[in-house]
Coordinates of C-alpha atoms and ligand atoms in Angstrom, one line a residue:
M1 CA 0.0 0.0 0.0
S2 CA 1.3 3.4 -0.9
K3 CA 2.2 5.7 2.1
N4 CA -0.5 8.3 3.0
Y5 CA 0.1 11.9 2.2
V6 CA 0.7 13.2 5.8
D7 CA 3.3 10.4 6.5
E8 CA 5.0 11.1 3.1
I9 CA 5.4 14.8 4.1
I10 CA 6.5 14.1 7.6
E11 CA 9.2 11.6 6.2
K12 CA 10.4 14.2 3.5
L13 CA 10.7 17.0 6.2
G14 CA 12.7 14.6 8.5
Q15 CA 15.2 14.0 5.6
K16 CA 15.4 17.5 4.4
Y17 CA 15.6 19.3 7.8
E18 CA 17.1 16.8 10.2
N19 CA 19.3 19.6 11.5
Q20 CA 16.3 21.8 12.3
P21 CA 14.9 19.8 15.5
E22 CA 12.4 22.5 16.7
F23 CA 11.0 23.0 13.2
L24 CA 10.5 19.3 12.8
Q25 CA 8.9 18.9 16.3
A26 CA 6.3 21.7 15.3
T27 CA 5.6 20.4 11.9
T28 CA 5.3 16.7 13.0
E29 CA 2.7 17.6 15.7
V30 CA 0.7 19.8 13.4
L31 CA 0.6 17.4 10.4
D32 CA -0.1 14.4 12.8
S33 CA -3.3 16.3 14.0
L34 CA -4.3 17.3 10.5
R35 CA -4.7 13.6 9.4
P36 CA -8.6 13.5 9.6
V37 CA -8.9 16.7 7.7
I38 CA -6.6 15.7 4.9
E39 CA -7.9 12.1 4.7
K40 CA -11.3 13.6 3.7
N41 CA -10.0 14.8 0.4
E42 CA -6.5 13.4 0.1
A43 CA -6.2 13.1 -3.6
V44 CA -7.1 16.7 -4.4
Y45 CA -4.8 18.2 -1.6
K46 CA -1.9 16.0 -2.8
K47 CA -2.5 17.1 -6.3
D48 CA -2.3 20.7 -5.3
A49 CA 0.8 20.0 -3.0
V50 CA -1.1 21.8 -0.1
L51 CA 1.1 20.4 2.6
E52 CA 4.3 20.9 0.7
R53 CA 3.2 24.5 0.3
L54 CA 2.3 24.8 4.0
V55 CA 5.7 23.7 5.4
E56 CA 7.9 25.5 3.1
P57 CA 8.0 29.3 4.0
D58 CA 7.1 31.8 1.2
R59 CA 10.6 33.3 1.8
Q60 CA 13.4 33.3 4.4
I61 CA 15.5 36.5 4.7
I62 CA 18.8 36.0 6.4
F63 CA 21.1 39.1 6.8
R64 CA 24.1 40.6 8.6
V65 CA 23.6 43.0 11.4
P66 CA 26.6 45.1 12.4
W67 CA 26.4 47.3 15.6
I68 CA 28.7 49.3 17.7
D69 CA 29.5 48.6 21.4
R70 CA 30.2 51.1 24.2
N71 CA 33.8 51.1 23.5
G72 CA 33.4 51.8 19.9
D73 CA 34.1 48.2 18.8
A74 CA 32.1 46.7 16.1
H75 CA 30.2 43.4 16.2
V76 CA 28.1 41.3 13.8
N77 CA 25.1 39.3 14.4
T78 CA 22.7 37.4 12.2
G79 CA 19.3 38.7 11.5
Y80 CA 16.2 36.6 10.4
R81 CA 12.7 37.2 9.0
V82 CA 10.8 34.1 7.8
Q83 CA 7.7 35.0 5.9
F84 CA 5.7 31.7 6.2
N85 CA 2.3 32.0 4.8
N86 CA 0.0 35.1 3.8
A87 CA -2.9 33.2 2.7
I88 CA -5.4 35.1 5.2
G89 CA -3.7 38.3 5.5
P90 CA -0.3 40.2 5.8
Y91 CA 2.6 38.3 7.4
K92 CA 2.4 38.9 11.3
G93 CA 4.7 37.7 14.1
G94 CA 7.2 38.7 16.6
L95 CA 11.1 39.3 16.5
R96 CA 13.2 37.2 19.0
L97 CA 16.4 38.6 20.3
H98 CA 18.3 35.8 22.1
P99 CA 21.6 34.1 21.6
S100 CA 19.9 30.7 20.9
V101 CA 18.1 32.1 17.9
N102 CA 18.8 30.1 14.7
I103 CA 16.8 29.1 11.6
S104 CA 15.2 26.1 13.1
I105 CA 13.8 28.1 16.0
I106 CA 12.6 31.0 13.7
K107 CA 11.0 28.5 11.3
F108 CA 9.1 26.7 14.1
L109 CA 7.8 29.9 15.5
G110 CA 6.8 31.0 12.0
F111 CA 5.0 27.9 11.4
E112 CA 3.1 27.9 14.6
Q113 CA 2.2 31.6 13.9
I114 CA 0.1 30.6 10.8
F115 CA -2.3 28.6 12.8
K116 CA -2.3 30.8 15.8
N117 CA -3.1 33.8 13.8
S118 CA -5.8 32.0 12.0
L119 CA -7.4 31.0 15.3
T120 CA -7.7 34.6 16.3
G121 CA -10.2 35.0 13.6
L122 CA -8.4 38.2 12.4
P123 CA -6.9 38.6 8.8
I124 CA -3.2 38.0 9.6
G125 CA -0.8 35.6 8.1
G126 CA 2.2 33.8 9.8
A127 CA 5.9 35.1 10.1
K128 CA 8.7 35.3 12.7
G129 CA 12.1 36.9 12.9
G130 CA 14.8 37.9 15.3
S131 CA 18.6 37.7 15.8
D132 CA 21.2 35.8 17.9
F133 CA 22.0 39.1 19.4
D134 CA 22.0 39.0 23.3
P135 CA 20.3 42.1 24.7
K136 CA 21.2 41.0 28.4
G137 CA 23.6 43.3 30.0
K138 CA 23.8 45.7 27.0
T139 CA 23.4 49.5 27.4
D140 CA 20.5 51.4 25.9
R141 CA 23.0 52.7 23.2
E142 CA 24.1 49.4 22.3
I143 CA 20.5 48.1 22.0
M144 CA 19.7 51.2 19.8
S145 CA 22.8 50.6 17.6
F146 CA 21.6 47.0 17.2
C147 CA 18.0 48.0 16.5
K148 CA 18.8 50.7 14.0
N149 CA 21.0 48.4 12.0
F150 CA 18.6 45.6 12.1
M151 CA 16.0 47.7 10.7
L152 CA 18.4 49.1 8.1
E153 CA 17.9 45.7 6.2
L154 CA 14.6 44.5 7.5
Y155 CA 12.7 47.6 6.2
K156 CA 13.0 46.4 2.7
Y157 CA 10.7 43.4 3.4
I158 CA 8.1 44.8 5.7
G159 CA 5.1 47.2 5.6
A160 CA 1.7 47.8 7.1
D161 CA 0.0 45.8 4.4
T162 CA 3.0 43.3 3.8
D163 CA 4.5 42.1 7.0
V164 CA 4.1 43.6 10.5
P165 CA 6.6 42.4 13.1
A166 CA 6.3 42.8 16.9
G167 CA 7.9 41.7 20.2
D168 CA 8.9 38.4 21.5
I169 CA 11.6 37.2 23.9
G170 CA 14.2 40.1 24.2
T171 CA 12.1 42.5 22.2
G172 CA 9.9 44.9 24.2
A173 CA 8.7 48.4 24.1
R174 CA 12.3 49.9 24.0
E175 CA 13.4 47.8 21.1
I176 CA 10.2 48.3 19.0
G177 CA 10.6 52.1 19.7
Y178 CA 14.2 52.0 18.3
M179 CA 13.2 50.0 15.3
F180 CA 10.2 52.1 14.6
G181 CA 12.2 55.3 14.6
A182 CA 14.6 53.7 12.0
Y183 CA 11.8 52.4 9.8
K184 CA 10.0 55.9 9.9
R185 CA 13.3 57.6 9.0
I186 CA 14.2 55.4 6.1
S187 CA 10.8 55.0 4.5
R188 CA 9.3 58.3 5.4
L189 CA 6.2 56.5 6.4
H190 CA 4.5 56.8 9.8
E191 CA 2.5 53.6 9.5
G192 CA 1.5 50.7 11.5
V193 CA 4.6 48.5 10.4
L194 CA 5.2 47.2 13.9
T195 CA 3.0 46.4 16.8
G196 CA 3.7 46.8 20.5
K197 CA 4.6 50.5 19.8
G198 CA 4.5 53.2 22.6
L199 CA 1.1 54.7 23.2
E200 CA 2.3 58.1 22.1
Y201 CA 3.1 56.9 18.5
G202 CA 0.3 54.4 17.5
G203 CA 0.5 51.7 20.2
S204 CA -2.7 50.1 21.6
L205 CA -3.7 50.2 25.1
A206 CA -3.7 46.6 26.6
R207 CA -1.1 45.2 24.2
T208 CA 1.4 45.0 26.9
E209 CA -0.9 43.0 29.0
A210 CA -2.6 41.0 26.3
T211 CA -0.7 37.8 26.0
G212 CA -0.7 37.1 29.8
Y213 CA -4.2 38.3 30.2
G214 CA -5.5 36.4 27.2
L215 CA -3.9 33.2 28.5
L216 CA -5.9 33.5 31.6
Y217 CA -9.1 34.3 29.8
L218 CA -8.7 31.1 27.8
T219 CA -7.6 29.1 30.8
E220 CA -10.7 30.3 32.8
E221 CA -13.1 29.4 30.0
M222 CA -11.4 25.9 29.7
L223 CA -11.8 25.3 33.3
K224 CA -15.2 26.7 33.4
C225 CA -16.4 24.4 30.7
N226 CA -14.9 21.5 32.5
G227 CA -16.9 22.5 35.7
I228 CA -13.8 24.0 37.5
D229 CA -13.6 27.5 39.1
I230 CA -10.2 29.1 38.7
A231 CA -10.8 31.1 42.0
G232 CA -8.9 29.6 44.9
K233 CA -6.6 27.6 42.6
T234 CA -2.7 27.4 43.1
V235 CA -0.6 28.2 40.1
A236 CA 2.9 27.7 39.0
V237 CA 4.3 30.2 36.3
S238 CA 7.6 29.9 34.6
G239 CA 9.4 33.0 33.3
S240 CA 9.4 36.6 34.5
G241 CA 9.1 38.5 31.3
N242 CA 6.2 40.1 29.4
V243 CA 4.0 37.0 29.2
A244 CA 4.8 35.7 32.7
T245 CA 4.2 39.2 34.5
Y246 CA 0.7 39.7 33.1
A247 CA -0.4 36.1 33.4
I248 CA 0.5 36.4 37.1
E249 CA -1.5 39.8 37.3
K250 CA -4.6 38.4 35.8
A251 CA -4.5 35.1 37.6
Q252 CA -4.3 37.1 40.8
Q253 CA -7.3 39.2 39.6
L254 CA -9.3 36.1 39.0
G255 CA -8.7 34.9 42.6
A256 CA -5.9 32.3 42.0
K257 CA -2.6 32.2 44.0
V258 CA 0.6 32.2 41.8
V259 CA 3.5 30.8 43.9
T260 CA 6.4 30.6 41.4
C261 CA 8.2 32.4 38.7
S262 CA 11.5 32.0 37.1
D263 CA 14.2 33.4 34.8
S264 CA 17.1 31.5 32.9
N265 CA 19.2 31.4 36.1
G266 CA 16.8 30.2 38.7
W267 CA 13.3 30.3 40.2
V268 CA 11.4 31.8 43.1
Y269 CA 8.9 30.0 45.4
D270 CA 6.7 32.4 47.4
P271 CA 4.1 30.4 49.4
E272 CA 2.1 33.5 50.1
G273 CA 1.8 34.4 46.5
I274 CA 4.1 36.3 44.2
D275 CA 4.4 40.0 45.0
L276 CA 3.7 41.5 41.6
A277 CA 4.8 45.0 42.4
A278 CA 8.2 43.7 43.5
L279 CA 8.5 41.6 40.3
K280 CA 7.6 44.5 38.0
E281 CA 10.2 46.7 39.8
I282 CA 12.9 44.0 39.6
K283 CA 12.1 43.0 35.9
E284 CA 10.5 45.9 34.1
K285 CA 12.1 48.9 35.9
N286 CA 15.5 47.8 37.1
R287 CA 16.1 44.9 34.4
Q288 CA 17.6 42.8 37.2
R289 CA 17.7 39.0 38.0
L290 CA 15.3 37.3 40.2
T291 CA 17.9 36.9 42.9
E292 CA 16.6 40.4 43.9
Y293 CA 13.2 39.1 44.9
K294 CA 14.3 37.8 48.4
K295 CA 15.2 41.4 49.4
Y296 CA 11.4 42.3 48.8
R297 CA 10.1 39.0 50.3
P298 CA 12.4 37.6 52.9
D299 CA 10.2 34.6 53.5
S300 CA 10.3 33.5 49.8
E301 CA 12.8 31.0 48.4
Y302 CA 15.1 31.4 45.5
H303 CA 16.7 28.3 43.9
E304 CA 19.2 28.2 41.3
G305 CA 18.4 26.1 38.1
R306 CA 15.2 24.6 37.1
G307 CA 12.3 23.6 39.3
V308 CA 9.1 25.5 39.1
W309 CA 7.2 22.2 38.0
S310 CA 8.2 20.5 41.2
V311 CA 5.9 22.6 43.3
K312 CA 2.4 21.1 44.2
V313 CA -0.1 23.2 42.2
D314 CA -3.4 22.9 40.5
I315 CA -2.5 24.8 37.4
A316 CA 0.8 25.1 35.4
L317 CA 1.4 28.1 33.1
P318 CA 4.8 27.7 31.2
C319 CA 5.6 31.3 30.1
A320 CA 9.3 31.2 29.3
T321 CA 10.5 29.4 26.3
Q322 CA 10.3 26.2 24.1
N323 CA 10.7 22.8 25.6
E324 CA 10.9 24.0 29.2
L325 CA 8.4 21.6 30.5
R326 CA 9.9 18.0 30.0
L327 CA 8.6 14.5 30.6
E328 CA 10.0 14.6 34.2
D329 CA 8.3 17.8 34.9
A330 CA 4.9 16.4 33.5
E331 CA 5.3 13.3 35.8
M332 CA 5.8 15.6 38.9
L333 CA 2.9 17.8 37.9
V334 CA 0.6 14.7 37.6
A335 CA 1.9 13.2 40.8
N336 CA 1.2 16.4 42.7
G337 CA -2.4 16.5 41.4
C338 CA -2.2 19.3 38.8
I339 CA -5.3 19.5 36.6
A340 CA -4.4 21.9 33.9
V341 CA -1.6 23.2 31.8
A342 CA -1.9 26.4 29.7
E343 CA 0.9 27.2 27.4
G344 CA 1.9 31.0 27.5
A345 CA 5.2 30.4 25.7
N346 CA 5.5 28.9 22.3
M347 CA 6.0 25.1 22.3
P348 CA 7.0 25.1 25.9
T349 CA 6.0 21.4 26.4
T350 CA 8.1 18.7 24.8
A351 CA 6.3 16.0 22.7
D352 CA 6.7 13.3 25.2
A353 CA 5.5 15.5 27.9
V354 CA 2.4 16.5 26.0
K355 CA 1.6 12.8 25.5
Y356 CA 2.1 12.2 29.1
L357 CA -0.3 15.1 30.3
Q358 CA -2.9 13.9 27.8
D359 CA -2.7 10.4 28.8
H360 CA -3.3 11.4 32.4
D361 CA -6.3 13.5 31.6
I362 CA -4.8 16.8 32.2
L363 CA -6.5 19.7 30.5
L364 CA -3.8 21.0 27.9
A365 CA -4.4 24.3 26.3
P366 CA -1.7 24.5 23.5
A367 CA 0.3 27.7 22.8
K368 CA -1.4 28.4 19.4
A369 CA -4.6 28.9 21.3
A370 CA -3.5 30.0 24.7
N371 CA -1.1 32.7 23.9
A372 CA -2.9 34.0 20.8
G373 CA -4.0 37.0 22.7
G374 CA -0.9 38.9 22.1
V375 CA -1.1 38.7 18.3
A376 CA -4.7 39.2 18.4
T377 CA -4.2 42.5 20.2
S378 CA -1.5 43.3 17.8
A379 CA -4.1 42.8 15.0
L380 CA -6.3 45.2 17.0
E381 CA -3.4 47.8 17.1
M382 CA -3.3 47.4 13.2
S383 CA -6.9 48.2 13.0
Q384 CA -6.6 51.3 15.1
N385 CA -3.6 52.4 13.0
S386 CA -5.6 52.0 9.9
E387 CA -8.6 54.1 11.1
R388 CA -6.0 56.5 12.9
L389 CA -8.1 56.2 16.1
N390 CA -7.2 54.9 19.7
W391 CA -9.6 52.5 21.5
T392 CA -10.0 52.6 25.3
F393 CA -8.2 50.0 27.4
E394 CA -11.7 48.6 28.3
E395 CA -12.7 48.3 24.7
V396 CA -9.5 46.4 23.6
D397 CA -9.5 44.3 26.7
S398 CA -13.1 43.2 26.1
K399 CA -12.4 42.4 22.6
L400 CA -9.4 40.4 23.7
K401 CA -11.6 38.4 26.1
N402 CA -14.1 37.7 23.5
I403 CA -11.5 36.5 21.0
M404 CA -10.0 34.1 23.7
I405 CA -13.4 32.7 24.6
N406 CA -14.1 32.2 20.8
I407 CA -10.7 30.4 20.4
F408 CA -11.5 28.1 23.2
H409 CA -14.8 27.2 21.7
N410 CA -13.4 26.8 18.2
M411 CA -10.8 24.3 19.3
D412 CA -13.1 22.5 21.6
D413 CA -15.7 22.2 18.7
A414 CA -13.1 21.1 16.2
A415 CA -11.8 18.4 18.7
K416 CA -15.4 17.1 19.2
K417 CA -16.2 17.3 15.4
Y418 CA -13.3 14.9 14.7
G419 CA -14.0 12.5 17.7
M420 CA -11.2 13.8 19.9
E421 CA -13.0 15.4 22.6
K422 CA -10.8 17.4 25.1
N423 CA -7.8 16.9 22.9
Y424 CA -7.3 20.5 22.4
V425 CA -3.9 20.3 20.8
A426 CA -5.5 18.5 17.8
G427 CA -8.6 20.8 18.1
A428 CA -6.4 24.0 17.8
N429 CA -4.3 22.6 15.0
I430 CA -7.4 21.6 12.9
A431 CA -9.4 24.8 13.7
G432 CA -6.4 27.0 12.7
F433 CA -5.6 25.0 9.7
E434 CA -9.2 24.8 8.1
K435 CA -9.4 28.5 7.4
V436 CA -5.8 28.7 6.0
L437 CA -6.5 25.5 3.8
N438 CA -9.7 27.0 2.5
A439 CA -8.0 30.3 1.6
M440 CA -5.0 28.4 -0.1
M441 CA -7.4 26.2 -2.1
A442 CA -9.3 29.3 -3.2
Q443 CA -6.2 31.1 -4.2
G444 CA -4.8 28.3 -6.4
V445 CA -1.4 26.9 -6.5
C446 CA 1.1 29.8 -5.6
Ligands
NDP1 P1 10.6 38.2 27.6 O1 11.8 38.4 26.9 O2 9.7 39.2 28.2 O3 10.7 37.1 28.9 C1 11.1 35.8 28.6 C2 11.4 35.1 29.9 O4 11.6 33.8 29.7 C3 12.3 35.6 30.9 O5 12.0 35.5 32.2 C4 13.6 34.8 30.4 O6 14.6 34.8 31.4 C5 13.0 33.4 30.3 N1 13.8 32.7 29.2 C6 13.9 33.0 27.9 N2 14.6 32.2 27.3 C7 14.9 31.3 28.3 C8 15.7 30.0 28.2 N3 16.4 29.6 27.2 N4 15.7 29.3 29.4 C9 15.1 29.7 30.6 N5 14.5 30.8 30.5 C10 14.3 31.6 29.5 O7 9.7 37.2 26.6 P2 8.1 37.0 26.5 O8 7.6 37.1 27.9 O9 7.6 38.1 25.5 O10 8.1 35.7 25.9 C11 7.9 34.5 26.6 C12 7.4 33.3 25.6 O11 6.0 33.7 25.3 C13 8.2 33.0 24.6 O12 8.0 31.7 24.1 C14 7.4 33.9 23.3 O13 7.7 33.3 22.2 C15 6.1 33.7 23.9 N6 5.0 34.7 23.5 C16 5.2 36.0 23.7 C17 4.2 36.9 23.1 C18 4.3 38.3 23.4 O14 3.5 39.0 23.1 N7 5.4 38.8 24.0 C19 3.0 36.4 22.5 C20 2.9 35.0 22.3 C21 3.9 34.1 22.9 P3 15.9 35.6 31.3 O15 15.4 37.0 31.5 O16 16.9 35.1 32.2 O17 16.4 35.3 29.9
2IT2 O1 4.5 34.5 19.4 C1 3.7 35.5 19.3 O2 2.5 35.4 19.0 C2 4.2 36.9 19.6 N1 5.4 37.1 19.8 C3 3.4 38.1 19.3 C4 3.4 38.4 17.8 C5 2.7 39.6 17.4 O3 2.7 39.9 16.1 O4 2.1 40.3 18.2

């Protein structure tokens, strides 16, 4: 018997990109979920090479970024922008600045972004970019030098109706500001070419909070639909950046107690609940390490290394980076009675950990759905830029909440429709894919 179409593509990808493990991890999970959709009309999709076109980016731009340090010495990093798929709208996705960045990571993120953006219900395609530049410990001037030089090349490929980058790990309001300044100067256009902009020059209220808040809106809805109230629950959060901070804020507002957070050096356990004001001062204002936290909360514990998933909690919210929640962590969470995991970071759970959690009936909200609030609010920023108006915080926040509730129900319905009730991983992949598939089929082979 000849191999089915999905297996054929998974095998080809494995051969062609054996040195891109994160990209293979992301594509294998998605393609595996899409089997029931593809099988319905396999011959037609195969004839049109739908899956080949889905897994190969429209284009991958890789460029040199020189910058000058505080001593006047020049350095060079590699810049990336992978424009993956624009079937349903302009390319959209963040820029990651972290020394671990490589083409595999940018491709996995860009691929995931296609389905995430589709799930938002808004007209945005998938892309991702960034650089192996390390912003940690750099002065503002060094960051500025990098960002201006990064945009000196990137500007050629982006635009308000072409490709709209935004923040991600290592790229926050400061970096977006420097990049926007460079774009404006080069192009002479004051347009919505980036999202996550400052409020004074086209940014949207609630974009800073959106990913973390959205994560909690979706988690609350998922729990509610499974007969569970989030109020009173104990929560472990990893990370202490943009997503983690506002996940903690909203979890606390909803009456849950968050007892952990982390950075790449270590983690904090605060049994009385994380002091959010202290965390914001340490991370957002002072850009310091989490070792500082104990100065604000003497009764808390700081541990070097990994460990947030060893604490007994009801809910786990990984909000740092890919593959940070591994099989041994999943085993500890289950053993400690955890009921739900919702992914704030992109692909934070390894494939074997996903399987273990699902096999043990843990409610698992995948990143594509759970962290889509950030990019959804970016799309709302684009709308505001287009109409040259600013909406109130309440208006944006209530739209965000509706979007997250809709995403939950769309993935829940898709899982049920294909006989995989409560498999939200499959549900999100299918629901995100169906719209992109229909658009690709309607637009012909291109
Ligand atoms: P930030 O740069 O604001 O924060 C990242 C946090 O994760 C920091 O605490 C950082 O610690 C930690 N971290 C990063 N890399 C590693 C690593 N390799 N090992 C351990 N810890 C690490 O980024 P965001 O909060 O914006 O992003 C977090 C995650 O959420 C990412 O997966 C991102 O792709 C995803 N995401 C972000 C969105 C957004 O709108 N910002 C939207 C949707 C998803 P340290 O400071 O020590 O490096
Ligand atoms: O992973 C993500 O969705 C983001 N980093 C946000 C992208 C965006 O365009 O707001």
